[in-house]
PDB file of C-alpha atoms and ligand atoms in Angstrom:
ATOM      1  CA  MET A   1     -84.803 -75.081-135.757  1.00 87.00           C
ATOM      2  CA  ASN A   2     -86.542 -72.851-138.206  1.00 85.00           C
ATOM      3  CA  ASN A   3     -84.041 -70.171-139.197  1.00 79.00           C
ATOM      4  CA  LEU A   4     -86.927 -68.324-140.656  1.00 75.00           C
ATOM      5  CA  ALA A   5     -87.913 -67.118-137.282  1.00 85.00           C
ATOM      6  CA  PHE A   6     -84.652 -64.624-137.471  1.00 81.00           C
ATOM      7  CA  HIS A   7     -86.744 -62.804-140.353  1.00 76.00           C
ATOM      8  CA  ARG A   8     -89.531 -62.029-137.772  1.00 85.00           C
ATOM      9  CA  LEU A   9     -86.897 -59.800-135.865  1.00 90.00           C
ATOM     10  CA  SER A  10     -87.583 -56.150-137.052  1.00 93.00           C
ATOM     11  CA  TYR A  11     -84.883 -53.799-138.479  1.00 95.00           C
ATOM     12  CA  GLY A  12     -84.649 -50.934-140.625  1.00 95.00           C
ATOM     13  CA  ILE A  13     -82.166 -50.456-143.700  1.00 96.00           C
ATOM     14  CA  TYR A  14     -79.408 -47.971-143.460  1.00 98.00           C
ATOM     15  CA  VAL A  15     -76.340 -46.408-144.973  1.00 98.00           C
ATOM     16  CA  LEU A  16     -73.323 -46.663-142.662  1.00 98.00           C
ATOM     17  CA  THR A  17     -70.698 -44.418-143.629  1.00 98.00           C
ATOM     18  CA  THR A  18     -67.359 -42.976-142.264  1.00 98.00           C
ATOM     19  CA  GLN A  19     -64.625 -40.788-143.743  1.00 98.00           C
ATOM     20  CA  LEU A  20     -60.840 -41.346-143.373  1.00 97.00           C
ATOM     21  CA  ASP A  21     -58.195 -39.064-144.788  1.00 96.00           C
ATOM     22  CA  GLY A  22     -60.901 -37.061-146.703  1.00 95.00           C
ATOM     23  CA  LYS A  23     -62.506 -40.038-148.259  1.00 97.00           C
ATOM     24  CA  PRO A  24     -65.967 -41.282-148.016  1.00 98.00           C
ATOM     25  CA  PHE A  25     -66.498 -44.960-147.277  1.00 98.00           C
ATOM     26  CA  GLY A  26     -69.720 -46.933-146.586  1.00 98.00           C
ATOM     27  CA  CYS A  27     -72.065 -49.847-146.924  1.00 97.00           C
ATOM     28  CA  ILE A  28     -75.453 -50.888-146.221  1.00 96.00           C
ATOM     29  CA  ILE A  29     -76.573 -52.380-142.773  1.00 97.00           C
ATOM     30  CA  ASN A  30     -79.676 -53.413-141.391  1.00 95.00           C
ATOM     31  CA  THR A  31     -78.455 -54.066-137.776  1.00 96.00           C
ATOM     32  CA  ALA A  32     -78.613 -50.573-135.942  1.00 97.00           C
ATOM     33  CA  PHE A  33     -80.403 -49.987-132.866  1.00 97.00           C
ATOM     34  CA  GLN A  34     -80.311 -47.272-129.933  1.00 97.00           C
ATOM     35  CA  ILE A  35     -78.748 -48.506-126.811  1.00 97.00           C
ATOM     36  CA  THR A  36     -79.043 -45.639-124.381  1.00 98.00           C
ATOM     37  CA  SER A  37     -80.685 -42.237-124.322  1.00 97.00           C
ATOM     38  CA  ALA A  38     -78.636 -40.629-121.648  1.00 97.00           C
ATOM     39  CA  PRO A  39     -75.991 -40.399-122.953  1.00 97.00           C
ATOM     40  CA  PRO A  40     -77.508 -40.969-126.616  1.00 98.00           C
ATOM     41  CA  ARG A  41     -75.794 -44.247-128.072  1.00 98.00           C
ATOM     42  CA  ILE A  42     -76.441 -46.370-130.909  1.00 98.00           C
ATOM     43  CA  ALA A  43     -74.699 -49.568-131.917  1.00 98.00           C
ATOM     44  CA  VAL A  44     -74.234 -51.049-135.365  1.00 98.00           C
ATOM     45  CA  SER A  45     -72.962 -54.601-136.193  1.00 98.00           C
ATOM     46  CA  CYS A  46     -70.390 -54.564-138.936  1.00 97.00           C
ATOM     47  CA  ASN A  47     -68.755 -57.442-140.639  1.00 97.00           C
ATOM     48  CA  LYS A  48     -65.082 -57.546-140.197  1.00 97.00           C
ATOM     49  CA  ASP A  49     -64.495 -58.359-143.886  1.00 96.00           C
ATOM     50  CA  ASN A  50     -66.337 -55.269-144.964  1.00 97.00           C
ATOM     51  CA  TYR A  51     -63.837 -52.351-146.212  1.00 98.00           C
ATOM     52  CA  THR A  52     -66.143 -50.034-144.069  1.00 98.00           C
ATOM     53  CA  HIS A  53     -65.167 -51.976-140.908  1.00 98.00           C
ATOM     54  CA  ASP A  54     -61.574 -50.980-140.647  1.00 98.00           C
ATOM     55  CA  LYS A  55     -62.212 -47.362-141.887  1.00 98.00           C
ATOM     56  CA  ILE A  56     -64.506 -46.914-138.930  1.00 98.00           C
ATOM     57  CA  SER A  57     -61.925 -48.512-136.440  1.00 98.00           C
ATOM     58  CA  ASN A  58     -59.365 -46.106-137.786  1.00 98.00           C
ATOM     59  CA  ALA A  59     -61.636 -42.850-138.190  1.00 98.00           C
ATOM     60  CA  LYS A  60     -63.355 -43.583-134.524  1.00 98.00           C
ATOM     61  CA  MET A  61     -66.758 -42.070-135.917  1.00 98.00           C
ATOM     62  CA  PHE A  62     -69.469 -43.193-138.130  1.00 98.00           C
ATOM     63  CA  ALA A  63     -72.837 -41.968-139.413  1.00 98.00           C
ATOM     64  CA  LEU A  64     -76.162 -43.539-140.319  1.00 98.00           C
ATOM     65  CA  SER A  65     -78.576 -42.391-143.038  1.00 98.00           C
ATOM     66  CA  VAL A  66     -82.157 -43.850-142.393  1.00 97.00           C
ATOM     67  CA  LEU A  67     -83.446 -44.932-145.803  1.00 97.00           C
ATOM     68  CA  THR A  68     -87.033 -44.758-146.709  1.00 96.00           C
ATOM     69  CA  GLU A  69     -89.583 -47.042-148.790  1.00 94.00           C
ATOM     70  CA  GLU A  70     -88.712 -44.596-151.562  1.00 93.00           C
ATOM     71  CA  SER A  71     -85.073 -44.892-151.355  1.00 93.00           C
ATOM     72  CA  SER A  72     -83.466 -45.978-154.806  1.00 90.00           C
ATOM     73  CA  GLN A  73     -82.695 -49.643-155.129  1.00 87.00           C
ATOM     74  CA  ASP A  74     -79.607 -48.726-156.982  1.00 87.00           C
ATOM     75  CA  LEU A  75     -78.288 -47.084-154.137  1.00 93.00           C
ATOM     76  CA  ILE A  76     -78.919 -50.274-151.926  1.00 92.00           C
ATOM     77  CA  GLY A  77     -77.296 -52.411-154.736  1.00 88.00           C
ATOM     78  CA  THR A  78     -74.177 -50.351-154.961  1.00 91.00           C
ATOM     79  CA  PHE A  79     -73.596 -50.073-151.273  1.00 94.00           C
ATOM     80  CA  GLY A  80     -74.833 -53.185-150.042  1.00 92.00           C
ATOM     81  CA  TYR A  81     -73.710 -55.767-152.830  1.00 86.00           C
ATOM     82  CA  ASN A  82     -70.271 -54.186-153.711  1.00 89.00           C
ATOM     83  CA  SER A  83     -67.110 -53.453-151.824  1.00 93.00           C
ATOM     84  CA  GLY A  84     -65.321 -50.047-151.797  1.00 96.00           C
ATOM     85  CA  ARG A  85     -62.130 -52.284-152.301  1.00 95.00           C
ATOM     86  CA  ASP A  86     -63.472 -52.800-156.047  1.00 93.00           C
ATOM     87  CA  ILE A  87     -65.534 -49.707-156.919  1.00 92.00           C
ATOM     88  CA  ASP A  88     -65.819 -46.015-155.999  1.00 95.00           C
ATOM     89  CA  LYS A  89     -69.259 -46.288-154.397  1.00 96.00           C
ATOM     90  CA  PHE A  90     -69.776 -42.424-153.935  1.00 97.00           C
ATOM     91  CA  LYS A  91     -69.093 -41.604-157.647  1.00 95.00           C
ATOM     92  CA  SER A  92     -72.661 -41.779-158.744  1.00 89.00           C
ATOM     93  CA  TYR A  93     -74.464 -40.230-155.673  1.00 94.00           C
ATOM     94  CA  GLU A  94     -75.029 -37.070-154.330  1.00 94.00           C
ATOM     95  CA  PHE A  95     -74.232 -36.721-150.550  1.00 97.00           C
ATOM     96  CA  THR A  96     -73.725 -34.086-148.004  1.00 97.00           C
ATOM     97  CA  GLN A  97     -71.371 -33.683-145.190  1.00 97.00           C
ATOM     98  CA  GLY A  98     -72.630 -33.685-141.507  1.00 97.00           C
ATOM     99  CA  ASP A  99     -72.866 -30.486-139.653  1.00 96.00           C
ATOM    100  CA  LYS A 100     -70.638 -31.650-136.641  1.00 97.00           C
ATOM    101  CA  LEU A 101     -68.215 -34.635-137.912  1.00 98.00           C
ATOM    102  CA  SER A 102     -68.391 -33.662-141.737  1.00 97.00           C
ATOM    103  CA  LEU A 103     -69.404 -37.365-142.203  1.00 98.00           C
ATOM    104  CA  PRO A 104     -71.074 -38.417-145.449  1.00 98.00           C
ATOM    105  CA  LEU A 105     -74.713 -38.385-145.341  1.00 98.00           C
ATOM    106  CA  PHE A 106     -77.474 -39.228-147.920  1.00 97.00           C
ATOM    107  CA  THR A 107     -79.980 -36.618-146.942  1.00 95.00           C
ATOM    108  CA  ASP A 108     -81.941 -36.726-150.251  1.00 93.00           C
ATOM    109  CA  GLU A 109     -82.599 -40.493-149.670  1.00 94.00           C
ATOM    110  CA  SER A 110     -83.172 -40.405-146.005  1.00 96.00           C
ATOM    111  CA  ILE A 111     -85.712 -39.633-143.408  1.00 96.00           C
ATOM    112  CA  ALA A 112     -83.141 -39.099-140.681  1.00 97.00           C
ATOM    113  CA  THR A 113     -79.400 -38.815-140.208  1.00 98.00           C
ATOM    114  CA  PHE A 114     -76.929 -39.687-137.336  1.00 98.00           C
ATOM    115  CA  GLU A 115     -73.383 -38.769-136.659  1.00 98.00           C
ATOM    116  CA  CYS A 116     -71.577 -40.649-133.855  1.00 98.00           C
ATOM    117  CA  LYS A 117     -68.220 -40.700-132.357  1.00 98.00           C
ATOM    118  CA  LEU A 118     -67.017 -44.195-131.822  1.00 98.00           C
ATOM    119  CA  VAL A 119     -66.949 -44.930-127.934  1.00 98.00           C
ATOM    120  CA  GLU A 120     -66.600 -48.672-127.823  1.00 98.00           C
ATOM    121  CA  SER A 121     -65.914 -51.761-130.104  1.00 98.00           C
ATOM    122  CA  LEU A 122     -66.888 -55.261-129.252  1.00 98.00           C
ATOM    123  CA  GLU A 123     -65.818 -58.124-131.146  1.00 97.00           C
ATOM    124  CA  VAL A 124     -68.082 -60.747-131.762  1.00 97.00           C
ATOM    125  CA  GLY A 125     -66.926 -63.472-133.880  1.00 96.00           C
ATOM    126  CA  THR A 126     -67.388 -62.391-137.553  1.00 96.00           C
ATOM    127  CA  HIS A 127     -68.533 -58.970-136.748  1.00 97.00           C
ATOM    128  CA  THR A 128     -67.781 -55.988-134.627  1.00 98.00           C
ATOM    129  CA  ILE A 129     -70.298 -54.086-132.795  1.00 98.00           C
ATOM    130  CA  PHE A 130     -69.642 -50.268-132.874  1.00 98.00           C
ATOM    131  CA  ILE A 131     -71.032 -48.368-130.286  1.00 98.00           C
ATOM    132  CA  GLY A 132     -71.138 -44.609-130.870  1.00 98.00           C
ATOM    133  CA  GLU A 133     -72.294 -41.548-128.967  1.00 98.00           C
ATOM    134  CA  VAL A 134     -74.638 -39.628-130.883  1.00 98.00           C
ATOM    135  CA  ILE A 135     -72.849 -35.958-131.888  1.00 98.00           C
ATOM    136  CA  ASP A 136     -75.988 -34.872-134.071  1.00 98.00           C
ATOM    137  CA  CYS A 137     -79.040 -36.166-135.412  1.00 97.00           C
ATOM    138  CA  ASN A 138     -81.743 -34.705-137.632  1.00 96.00           C
ATOM    139  CA  VAL A 139     -85.116 -35.652-138.905  1.00 96.00           C
ATOM    140  CA  LEU A 140     -85.249 -34.776-142.671  1.00 93.00           C
ATOM    141  CA  SER A 141     -88.744 -35.763-143.684  1.00 84.00           C
ATOM    142  CA  ASN A 142     -92.058 -36.603-142.031  1.00 79.00           C
ATOM    143  CA  SER A 143     -93.863 -37.524-145.066  1.00 80.00           C
ATOM    144  CA  SER A 144     -92.038 -40.825-145.655  1.00 87.00           C
ATOM    145  CA  ASN A 145     -91.986 -44.313-144.166  1.00 92.00           C
ATOM    146  CA  GLU A 146     -88.671 -45.655-143.025  1.00 93.00           C
ATOM    147  CA  MET A 147     -87.501 -48.874-145.021  1.00 94.00           C
ATOM    148  CA  THR A 148     -87.896 -51.933-142.869  1.00 93.00           C
ATOM    149  CA  TYR A 149     -86.029 -54.952-143.486  1.00 89.00           C
ATOM    150  CA  LYS A 150     -89.329 -56.821-144.006  1.00 86.00           C
ATOM    151  CA  TYR A 151     -90.360 -54.203-146.778  1.00 88.00           C
ATOM    152  CA  PHE A 152     -87.031 -54.935-148.324  1.00 85.00           C
ATOM    153  CA  HIS A 153     -87.833 -58.633-148.293  1.00 78.00           C
ATOM    154  CA  GLU A 154     -91.415 -58.547-149.138  1.00 78.00           C
ATOM    155  CA  VAL A 155     -91.797 -55.647-151.290  1.00 79.00           C
ATOM    156  CA  ARG A 156     -88.434 -55.188-152.975  1.00 73.00           C
ATOM    157  CA  LYS A 157     -88.130 -58.837-153.206  1.00 67.00           C
ATOM    158  CA  ALA A 158     -84.410 -58.779-152.227  1.00 70.00           C
ATOM    159  CA  VAL A 159     -82.326 -60.677-149.975  1.00 69.00           C
ATOM    160  CA  ALA A 160     -79.340 -59.523-147.797  1.00 73.00           C
ATOM    161  CA  PRO A 161     -75.802 -60.933-148.654  1.00 72.00           C
ATOM    162  CA  LYS A 162     -73.548 -63.280-146.577  1.00 74.00           C
ATOM    163  CA  ASN A 163     -71.803 -60.254-144.818  1.00 75.00           C
ATOM    164  CA  ALA A 164     -74.942 -59.181-143.164  1.00 79.00           C
ATOM    165  CA  PRO A 165     -75.539 -60.894-139.913  1.00 78.00           C
ATOM    166  CA  THR A 166     -78.958 -61.610-140.697  1.00 75.00           C
ATOM    167  CA  TYR A 167     -78.058 -63.540-143.923  1.00 73.00           C
ATOM    168  CA  ILE A 168     -79.868 -66.879-144.058  1.00 67.00           C
ATOM    169  CA  GLU A 169     -78.814 -69.591-146.703  1.00 61.00           C
ATOM    170  CA  VAL A 170     -81.575 -70.047-149.184  1.00 51.00           C
ATOM    171  CA  GLU A 171     -82.978 -73.733-149.430  1.00 47.00           C
ATOM    172  CA  LYS A 172     -82.430 -74.853-152.795  1.00 50.00           C
ATOM    173  CA  ASN A 173     -85.193 -76.848-153.822  1.00 57.00           C
ATOM    174  CA  ARG A 174     -85.101 -75.831-157.413  1.00 69.00           C
ATOM    175  CA  ASP A 175     -82.856 -73.855-159.823  1.00 80.00           C
ATOM    176  CA  LEU A 176     -81.983 -70.585-158.469  1.00 87.00           C
ATOM    177  CA  TYR A 177     -80.470 -67.700-160.486  1.00 90.00           C
ATOM    178  CA  GLU A 178     -78.302 -65.204-159.261  1.00 88.00           C
ATOM    179  CA  CYS A 179     -77.470 -61.844-160.371  1.00 88.00           C
ATOM    180  CA  SER A 180     -73.761 -61.587-161.263  1.00 86.00           C
ATOM    181  CA  LEU A 181     -73.639 -57.793-160.475  1.00 81.00           C
ATOM    182  CA  CYS A 182     -75.410 -57.720-157.231  1.00 78.00           C
ATOM    183  CA  LYS A 183     -75.744 -61.271-156.078  1.00 77.00           C
ATOM    184  CA  TYR A 184     -79.447 -61.013-155.714  1.00 81.00           C
ATOM    185  CA  VAL A 185     -81.042 -64.479-155.796  1.00 83.00           C
ATOM    186  CA  TYR A 186     -84.201 -64.839-157.922  1.00 86.00           C
ATOM    187  CA  ASP A 187     -86.615 -67.325-156.201  1.00 79.00           C
ATOM    188  CA  GLU A 188     -90.096 -66.218-156.954  1.00 76.00           C
ATOM    189  CA  ASP A 189     -93.051 -68.445-158.207  1.00 72.00           C
ATOM    190  CA  VAL A 190     -92.682 -67.643-161.799  1.00 80.00           C
ATOM    191  CA  PRO A 191     -89.861 -69.657-163.105  1.00 84.00           C
ATOM    192  CA  PHE A 192     -86.658 -67.691-164.278  1.00 88.00           C
ATOM    193  CA  ASP A 193     -87.041 -68.938-167.917  1.00 86.00           C
ATOM    194  CA  GLU A 194     -90.498 -67.688-168.184  1.00 84.00           C
ATOM    195  CA  LEU A 195     -89.734 -64.051-167.032  1.00 87.00           C
ATOM    196  CA  PRO A 196     -90.182 -61.604-170.087  1.00 87.00           C
ATOM    197  CA  ASP A 197     -86.949 -60.640-171.929  1.00 87.00           C
ATOM    198  CA  ASP A 198     -87.076 -57.068-170.623  1.00 87.00           C
ATOM    199  CA  TRP A 199     -87.223 -58.288-167.119  1.00 90.00           C
ATOM    200  CA  VAL A 200     -84.434 -56.575-165.018  1.00 87.00           C
ATOM    201  CA  CYS A 201     -82.881 -57.399-161.626  1.00 86.00           C
ATOM    202  CA  PRO A 202     -85.133 -55.583-159.089  1.00 80.00           C
ATOM    203  CA  VAL A 203     -82.155 -54.740-156.729  1.00 79.00           C
ATOM    204  CA  CYS A 204     -79.588 -53.418-159.201  1.00 79.00           C
ATOM    205  CA  GLY A 205     -81.412 -53.166-162.795  1.00 80.00           C
ATOM    206  CA  ALA A 206     -78.980 -55.879-164.490  1.00 85.00           C
ATOM    207  CA  THR A 207     -80.656 -57.526-167.464  1.00 89.00           C
ATOM    208  CA  LYS A 208     -81.635 -61.130-167.518  1.00 92.00           C
ATOM    209  CA  ASP A 209     -78.772 -62.284-169.121  1.00 92.00           C
ATOM    210  CA  LEU A 210     -76.613 -61.321-166.365  1.00 92.00           C
ATOM    211  CA  PHE A 211     -78.198 -63.780-164.254  1.00 92.00           C
ATOM    212  CA  GLU A 212     -76.269 -67.132-163.642  1.00 92.00           C
ATOM    213  CA  LYS A 213     -77.701 -70.521-162.307  1.00 89.00           C
ATOM    214  CA  THR A 214     -76.502 -71.183-158.826  1.00 82.00           C
TER     215      THR A 214
HETATM  216  C1  FMN B   1     -80.168 -55.153-146.825  1.00 83.16           C
HETATM  217  C2  FMN B   1     -78.838 -55.456-146.427  1.00 83.16           C
HETATM  218  C3  FMN B   1     -78.475 -55.571-145.242  1.00 83.16           C
HETATM  219  C4  FMN B   1     -77.071 -55.672-144.600  1.00 83.16           C
HETATM  220  N1  FMN B   1     -76.903 -55.697-143.218  1.00 83.16           N
HETATM  221  C5  FMN B   1     -75.401 -55.730-143.000  1.00 83.16           C
HETATM  222  C6  FMN B   1     -75.229 -55.386-141.564  1.00 83.16           C
HETATM  223  O1  FMN B   1     -75.885 -55.331-140.905  1.00 83.16           O
HETATM  224  N2  FMN B   1     -73.813 -55.548-141.198  1.00 83.16           N
HETATM  225  C7  FMN B   1     -72.925 -55.778-142.138  1.00 83.16           C
HETATM  226  O2  FMN B   1     -71.637 -55.887-141.704  1.00 83.16           O
HETATM  227  N3  FMN B   1     -73.253 -55.882-143.554  1.00 83.16           N
HETATM  228  C8  FMN B   1     -74.331 -55.946-144.025  1.00 83.16           C
HETATM  229  N4  FMN B   1     -74.777 -55.862-145.212  1.00 83.16           N
HETATM  230  C9  FMN B   1     -73.635 -56.277-146.191  1.00 83.16           C
HETATM  231  C10 FMN B   1     -72.666 -55.113-146.645  1.00 83.16           C
HETATM  232  O3  FMN B   1     -73.657 -53.887-146.959  1.00 83.16           O
HETATM  233  C11 FMN B   1     -71.907 -55.631-147.958  1.00 83.16           C
HETATM  234  O4  FMN B   1     -71.092 -56.805-147.477  1.00 83.16           O
HETATM  235  C12 FMN B   1     -71.026 -54.380-148.445  1.00 83.16           C
HETATM  236  O5  FMN B   1     -70.643 -55.006-149.737  1.00 83.16           O
HETATM  237  C13 FMN B   1     -69.677 -53.943-147.690  1.00 83.16           C
HETATM  238  O6  FMN B   1     -69.161 -53.107-148.501  1.00 83.16           O
HETATM  239  P1  FMN B   1     -67.690 -52.497-148.085  1.00 83.16           P
HETATM  240  O7  FMN B   1     -66.888 -53.597-148.262  1.00 83.16           O
HETATM  241  O8  FMN B   1     -67.400 -51.374-149.032  1.00 83.16           O
HETATM  242  O9  FMN B   1     -67.794 -51.968-146.758  1.00 83.16           O
HETATM  243  C14 FMN B   1     -76.000 -55.735-145.705  1.00 83.16           C
HETATM  244  C15 FMN B   1     -76.401 -55.588-146.935  1.00 83.16           C
HETATM  245  C16 FMN B   1     -77.819 -55.676-147.373  1.00 83.16           C
HETATM  246  C17 FMN B   1     -78.089 -55.419-148.948  1.00 83.16           C
END
C-alpha cells in the first residue's frame, strides 16, 4: 500500500470558523466538499481534538473562507498549526462578519465564503463530519486561483499536521528538522545544515534556530 496515493485526491484549503458567546473560533481544513445542491449543503471533516470542533457542535453553525494562492502563509500557520486553546488566533488578523449568521470570514484573504447552519453531525472515529446547509455564499474575486492542497504541498512546500485527516507520516530516511512553532517538517533536497543563516520557515517565518531535529 502506497500512502502517497492519498495525495492524489484533490482538495482546497479553507479557514473553518464559528462563533460562540460572541467569540470567534477557527482552524485550517482541507476537507470540505459540496454534498447536495437542493438544498445546498456542504460537509467538513473536523478532528475531535480541535478546539474548533466543540465550538461548532455548540454553536450549530460554521463558515468557510476559501483561501487563494496569494493567501498569507502566516494565516495558515496561525490557524493550522496552533490551537485556540493556547493563543488568540484572531488577534492579528482582520476579519469581517457574515451578512446572515454573523460568522467570522476572512474576506481579504479569500476567493469565496460560505455561511452554514449545522444540520447533521456524523461521528467517524477521530473526526466528525459536520454537514451544513448553506445560508449564504459569495464570490469575492475572479482574479485569483483558489489554493489547492497540491499547491500547498508543492509550491508552499508545507505539510498538514496530525489532526488533518489527510496527514501522512513522513518516512524518516535522514535527519528531519521540525519547526518548533508551526511543526512544519523540513524535508527538501538541500540538507538543513547547508541552508543560509537567514533562511526562514516557509510556513510561519520562524528563523532557522527555532528548528529542532526530530
Ligand atoms: C493544510 C492543513 C489542512 C488541515 N486540514 C484539516 C482538516 O481537514 N480537518 C481537521 O480537523 N484539521 C485539519 N488541519 C489541522 C487543524 O487546522 C489544526 O489541528 C489546528 O491547530 C486546530 O486548531 P484549533 O484547536 O484552534 O481548532 C489542517 C491543517 C493544515 C495546515
